[in-house]
Structure formats: structure tokens, C-alpha cells
mmCIF file of C-alpha atoms and ligand atoms in Angstrom:
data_model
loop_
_atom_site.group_PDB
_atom_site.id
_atom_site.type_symbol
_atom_site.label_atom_id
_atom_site.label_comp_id
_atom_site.label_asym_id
_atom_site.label_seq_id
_atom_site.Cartn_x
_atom_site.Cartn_y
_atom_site.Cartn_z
ATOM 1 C CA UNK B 1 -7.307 17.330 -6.416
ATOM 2 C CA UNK B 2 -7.344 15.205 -9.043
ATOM 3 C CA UNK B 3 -4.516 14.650 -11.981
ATOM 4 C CA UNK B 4 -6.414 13.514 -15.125
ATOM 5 C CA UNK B 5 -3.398 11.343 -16.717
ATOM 6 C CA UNK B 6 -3.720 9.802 -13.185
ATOM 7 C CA UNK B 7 -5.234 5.941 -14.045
ATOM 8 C CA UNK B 8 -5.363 5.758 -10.179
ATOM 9 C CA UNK B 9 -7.226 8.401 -9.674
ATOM 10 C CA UNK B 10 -9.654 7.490 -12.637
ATOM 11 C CA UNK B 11 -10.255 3.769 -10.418
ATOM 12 C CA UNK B 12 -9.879 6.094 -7.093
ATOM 13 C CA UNK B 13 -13.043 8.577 -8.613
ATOM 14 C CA UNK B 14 -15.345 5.512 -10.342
ATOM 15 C CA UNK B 15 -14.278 7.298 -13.611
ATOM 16 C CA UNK B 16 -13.129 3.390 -14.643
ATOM 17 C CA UNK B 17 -15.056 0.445 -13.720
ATOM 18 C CA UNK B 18 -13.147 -1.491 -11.026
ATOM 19 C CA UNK B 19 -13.408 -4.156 -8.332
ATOM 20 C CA UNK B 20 -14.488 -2.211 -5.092
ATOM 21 C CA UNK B 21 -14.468 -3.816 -1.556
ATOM 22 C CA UNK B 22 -14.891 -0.337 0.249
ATOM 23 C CA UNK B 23 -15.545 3.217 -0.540
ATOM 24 C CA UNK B 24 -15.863 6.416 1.772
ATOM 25 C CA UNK B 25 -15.435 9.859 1.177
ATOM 26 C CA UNK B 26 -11.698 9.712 1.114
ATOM 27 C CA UNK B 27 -10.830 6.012 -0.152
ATOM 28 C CA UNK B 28 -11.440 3.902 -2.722
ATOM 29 C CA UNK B 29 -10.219 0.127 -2.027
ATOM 30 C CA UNK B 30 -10.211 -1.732 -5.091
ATOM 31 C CA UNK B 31 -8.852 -5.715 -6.220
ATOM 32 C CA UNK B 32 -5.317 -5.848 -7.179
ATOM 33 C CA UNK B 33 -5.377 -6.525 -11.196
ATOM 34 C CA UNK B 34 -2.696 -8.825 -10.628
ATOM 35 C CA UNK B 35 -2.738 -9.942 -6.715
ATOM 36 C CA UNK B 36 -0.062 -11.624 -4.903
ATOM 37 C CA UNK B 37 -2.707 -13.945 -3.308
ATOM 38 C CA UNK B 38 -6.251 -14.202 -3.219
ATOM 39 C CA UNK B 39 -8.250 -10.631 -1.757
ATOM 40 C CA UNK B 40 -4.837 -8.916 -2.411
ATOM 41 C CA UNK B 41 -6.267 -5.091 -2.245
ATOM 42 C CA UNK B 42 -5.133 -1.372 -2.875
ATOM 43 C CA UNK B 43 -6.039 1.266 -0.741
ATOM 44 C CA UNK B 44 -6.024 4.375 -3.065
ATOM 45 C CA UNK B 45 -6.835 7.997 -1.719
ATOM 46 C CA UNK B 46 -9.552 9.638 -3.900
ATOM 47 C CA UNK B 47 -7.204 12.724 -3.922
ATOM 48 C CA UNK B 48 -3.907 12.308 -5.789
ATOM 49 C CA UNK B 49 -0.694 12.161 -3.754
ATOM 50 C CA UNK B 50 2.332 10.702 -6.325
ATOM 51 C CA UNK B 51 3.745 8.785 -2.926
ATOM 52 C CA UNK B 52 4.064 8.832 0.786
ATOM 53 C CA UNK B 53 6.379 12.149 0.883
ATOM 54 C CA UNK B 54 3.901 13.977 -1.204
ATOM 55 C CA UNK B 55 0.694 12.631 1.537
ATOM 56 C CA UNK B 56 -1.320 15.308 3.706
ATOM 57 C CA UNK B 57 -0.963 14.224 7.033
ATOM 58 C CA UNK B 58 -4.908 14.145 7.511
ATOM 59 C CA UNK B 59 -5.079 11.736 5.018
ATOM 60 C CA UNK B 60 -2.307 9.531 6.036
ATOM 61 C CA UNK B 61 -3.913 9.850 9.469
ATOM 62 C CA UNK B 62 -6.976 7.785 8.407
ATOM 63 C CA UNK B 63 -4.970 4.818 6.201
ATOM 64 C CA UNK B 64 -3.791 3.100 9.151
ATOM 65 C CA UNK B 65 -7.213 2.569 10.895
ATOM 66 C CA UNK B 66 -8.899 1.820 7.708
ATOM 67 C CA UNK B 67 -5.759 -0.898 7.128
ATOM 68 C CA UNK B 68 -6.799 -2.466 9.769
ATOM 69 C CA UNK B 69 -10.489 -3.115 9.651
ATOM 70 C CA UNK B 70 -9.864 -4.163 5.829
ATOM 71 C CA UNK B 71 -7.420 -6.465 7.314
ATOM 72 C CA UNK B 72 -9.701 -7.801 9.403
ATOM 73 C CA UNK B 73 -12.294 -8.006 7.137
ATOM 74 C CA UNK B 74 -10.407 -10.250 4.425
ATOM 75 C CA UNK B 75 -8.667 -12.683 7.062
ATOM 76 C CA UNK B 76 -12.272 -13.407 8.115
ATOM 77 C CA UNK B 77 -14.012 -13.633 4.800
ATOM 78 C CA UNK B 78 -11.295 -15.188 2.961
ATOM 79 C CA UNK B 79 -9.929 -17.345 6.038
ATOM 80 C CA UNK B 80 -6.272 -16.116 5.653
ATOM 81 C CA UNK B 81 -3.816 -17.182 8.265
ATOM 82 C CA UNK B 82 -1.672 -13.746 7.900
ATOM 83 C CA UNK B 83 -1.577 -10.474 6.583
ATOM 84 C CA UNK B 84 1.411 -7.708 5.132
ATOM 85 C CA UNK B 85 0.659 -4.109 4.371
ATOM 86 C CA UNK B 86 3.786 -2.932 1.518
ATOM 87 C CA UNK B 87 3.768 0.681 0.555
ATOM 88 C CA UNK B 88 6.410 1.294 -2.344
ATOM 89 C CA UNK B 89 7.699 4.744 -3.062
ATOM 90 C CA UNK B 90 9.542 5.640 -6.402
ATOM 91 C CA UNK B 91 10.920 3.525 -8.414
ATOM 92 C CA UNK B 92 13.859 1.890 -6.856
ATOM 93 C CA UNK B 93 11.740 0.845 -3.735
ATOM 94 C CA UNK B 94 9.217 -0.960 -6.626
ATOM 95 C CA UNK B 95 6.497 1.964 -7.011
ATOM 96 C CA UNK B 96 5.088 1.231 -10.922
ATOM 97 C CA UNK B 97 1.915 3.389 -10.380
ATOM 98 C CA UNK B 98 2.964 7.229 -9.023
ATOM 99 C CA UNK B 99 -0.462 7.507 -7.165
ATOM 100 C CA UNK B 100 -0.240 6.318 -3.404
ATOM 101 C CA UNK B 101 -1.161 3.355 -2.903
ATOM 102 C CA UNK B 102 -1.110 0.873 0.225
ATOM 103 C CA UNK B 103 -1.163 -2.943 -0.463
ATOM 104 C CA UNK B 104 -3.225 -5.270 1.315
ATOM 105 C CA UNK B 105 -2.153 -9.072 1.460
ATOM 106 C CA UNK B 106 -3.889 -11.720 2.901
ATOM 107 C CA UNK B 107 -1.591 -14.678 3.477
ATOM 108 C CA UNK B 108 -2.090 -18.060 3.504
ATOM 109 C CA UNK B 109 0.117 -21.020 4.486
ATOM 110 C CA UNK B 110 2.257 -22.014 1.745
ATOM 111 C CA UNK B 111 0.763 -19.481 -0.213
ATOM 112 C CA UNK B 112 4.595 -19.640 -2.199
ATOM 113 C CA UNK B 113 4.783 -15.760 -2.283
ATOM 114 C CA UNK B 114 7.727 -13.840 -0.661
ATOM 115 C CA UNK B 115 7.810 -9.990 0.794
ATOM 116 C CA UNK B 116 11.110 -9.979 2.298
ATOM 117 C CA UNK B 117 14.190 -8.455 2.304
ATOM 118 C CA UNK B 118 17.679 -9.809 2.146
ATOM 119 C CA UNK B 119 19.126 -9.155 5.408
ATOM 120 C CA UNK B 120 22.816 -7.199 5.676
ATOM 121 C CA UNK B 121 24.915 -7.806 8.096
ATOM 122 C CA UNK B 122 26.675 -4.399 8.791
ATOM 123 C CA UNK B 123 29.026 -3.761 11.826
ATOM 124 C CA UNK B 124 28.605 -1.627 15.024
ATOM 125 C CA UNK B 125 30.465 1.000 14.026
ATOM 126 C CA UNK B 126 28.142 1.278 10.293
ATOM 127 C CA UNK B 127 25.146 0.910 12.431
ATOM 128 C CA UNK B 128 26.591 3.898 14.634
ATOM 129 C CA UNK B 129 27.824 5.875 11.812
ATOM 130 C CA UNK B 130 24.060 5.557 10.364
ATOM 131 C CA UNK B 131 22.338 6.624 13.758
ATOM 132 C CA UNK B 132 24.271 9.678 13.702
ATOM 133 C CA UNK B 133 23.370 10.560 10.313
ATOM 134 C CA UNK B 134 19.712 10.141 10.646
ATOM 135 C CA UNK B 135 20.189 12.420 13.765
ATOM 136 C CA UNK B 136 22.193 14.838 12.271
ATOM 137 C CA UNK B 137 25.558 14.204 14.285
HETATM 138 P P1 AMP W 201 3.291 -0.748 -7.041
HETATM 139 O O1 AMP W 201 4.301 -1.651 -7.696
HETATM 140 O O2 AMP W 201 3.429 -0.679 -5.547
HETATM 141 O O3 AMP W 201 3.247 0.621 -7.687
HETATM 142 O O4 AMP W 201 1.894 -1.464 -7.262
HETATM 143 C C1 AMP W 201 1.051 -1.192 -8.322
HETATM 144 C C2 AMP W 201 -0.041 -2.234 -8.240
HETATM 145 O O5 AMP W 201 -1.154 -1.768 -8.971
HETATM 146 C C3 AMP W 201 0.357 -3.588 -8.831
HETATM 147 O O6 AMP W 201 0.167 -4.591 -7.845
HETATM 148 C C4 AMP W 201 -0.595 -3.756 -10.018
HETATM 149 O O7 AMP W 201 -0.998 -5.080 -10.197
HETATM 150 C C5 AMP W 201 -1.743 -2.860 -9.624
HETATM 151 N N1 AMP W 201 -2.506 -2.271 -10.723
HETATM 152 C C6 AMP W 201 -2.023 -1.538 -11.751
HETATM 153 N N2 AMP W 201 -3.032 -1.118 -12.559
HETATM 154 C C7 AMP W 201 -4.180 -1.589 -11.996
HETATM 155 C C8 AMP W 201 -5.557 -1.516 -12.356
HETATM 156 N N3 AMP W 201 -5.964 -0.870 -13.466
HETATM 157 N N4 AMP W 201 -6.461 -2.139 -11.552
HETATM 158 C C9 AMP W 201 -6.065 -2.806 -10.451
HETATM 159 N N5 AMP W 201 -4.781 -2.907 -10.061
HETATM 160 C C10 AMP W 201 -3.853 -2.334 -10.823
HETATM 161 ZN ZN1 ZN W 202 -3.734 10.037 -9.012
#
């Protein structure tokens, strides 16, 4: 399914022009608009998903494979010396467009870009108290 005030699923569909490096009968992989680096892609599933909790698990099944030749693919062609995949969800993790998306970024040394965290430093006992959470303790 489709959502038609979706602009990812207009680019997703070939209902708007756009720069595609790969299609198949699930994916469209288009240029980033505004790219980190140089190749930096989007994988977008053709059918709409607003983020990774919303996903089929068929679908999600094939993004990691297909991550990984299109990795391969742009560190040869465009002789990067690196590569990140970044997924957002909602808004406070950075998600701008609500259609799933996964980010592909070749890097290259001293490219000056940055996709890191700030590391915490929490204790034992907050590491603990968050193990039991996740578990349900
Ligand atoms: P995110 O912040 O994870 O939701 O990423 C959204 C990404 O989509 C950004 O990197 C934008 O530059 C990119 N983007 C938004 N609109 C378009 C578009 N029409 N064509 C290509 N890339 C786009
Ligand atoms: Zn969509």
C-alpha cells in the first residue's frame, strides 16, 4: 500500500522523477537530495511503512542483504574507504521523512562528517537496573 501525501512513496513508485541507483520489485534506492558525502543513498520500500516499528518482517528481511551489495557497490565505484548504514525513527531519533528509509554512506578519509554519539558513562548498578528492565525483571 501506498499513502498518496507520502513524497516517499511518490520517489519510491517513479510517480516523481528521482536519482535511481537500483530498483526491484520491492525497493527503490534513490540519491540523497542533500548527501552527507558523495553516493550518500536511501533505500526506500515501494510499500509505505511510517518507520521501523510499523515494517513487515518480509520486507525488513530483504533490506539487510540488499544494504550490503549497495554497499559494496558504491565503495567500489566511488572508491570510499568506509561505509555507515543510519536508520532514524520518529522525531527525536532525527526521522524528518515518516516513510522508512535506510541511509547509505560511503565514507571517505577526512570526509569532515560525523555519525556518532556522545558516549555516557553510567554505573554498574544503571547498567543493571536497565538489563532488568529490557527483560522484564
Ligand atoms: P531522515 O532525517 O532520516 O528522515 O532523512 C531524510 C532524508 O531524506 C534526508 O537525508 C534528506 O536529505 C532526504 N530527502 C528528503 N526529501 C528528498 C527528496 N525529495 N529526494 C531525495 N532525498 C530527499
Ligand atoms: Zn510512503
Amino acid at each position: 500500500m501506498t499513502k498518496s501525501d507520502c513524497i516517499f512513496c511518490k520517489l519510491a513508485n517513479g510517480e516523481i522523477p528521482t536519482r535511481s541507483i537500483y530498483e526491484d520489485e520491492d525497493f527503490n534506492v534513490i540519491l540523497d537530495m542533500n548527501p552527507a558525502t558523495k553516493g550518500h543513498a536511501l533505500i526506500l520500500p515501494k510499500q509505505h511503512a511510517d518507520n521501523l516499528y510499523d515494517l513487515p518482517d518480509d520486507v525488513a528481511a530483504k533490506i539487510l542483504p540488499l544494504a550490503k551489495k549497495l554497499a559494496t557497490k558504491l565503495t567500489e565505484t566511488l572508491k570510499a574507504d568506509g561505509f555507515n548504514l543510519v536508520q532514524n525513527n520518529k522525531e527525536c531519533a532525527g526521522q524528518t521523512v515518516n516513510h522508512f528509509h535506510l541511509h547509505l554512506i560511503p565514507r571517505y578519509e577526512n570526509d569532515g562528517q560525523r555519525i556518532l554519539w556522545n558516549p555516557t558513562t553510567p554505573s554498574a548498578e544503571e547498567l543493571d537496573a536497565t538489563l532488568n528492565t529490557i527483560k522484564g525483571n
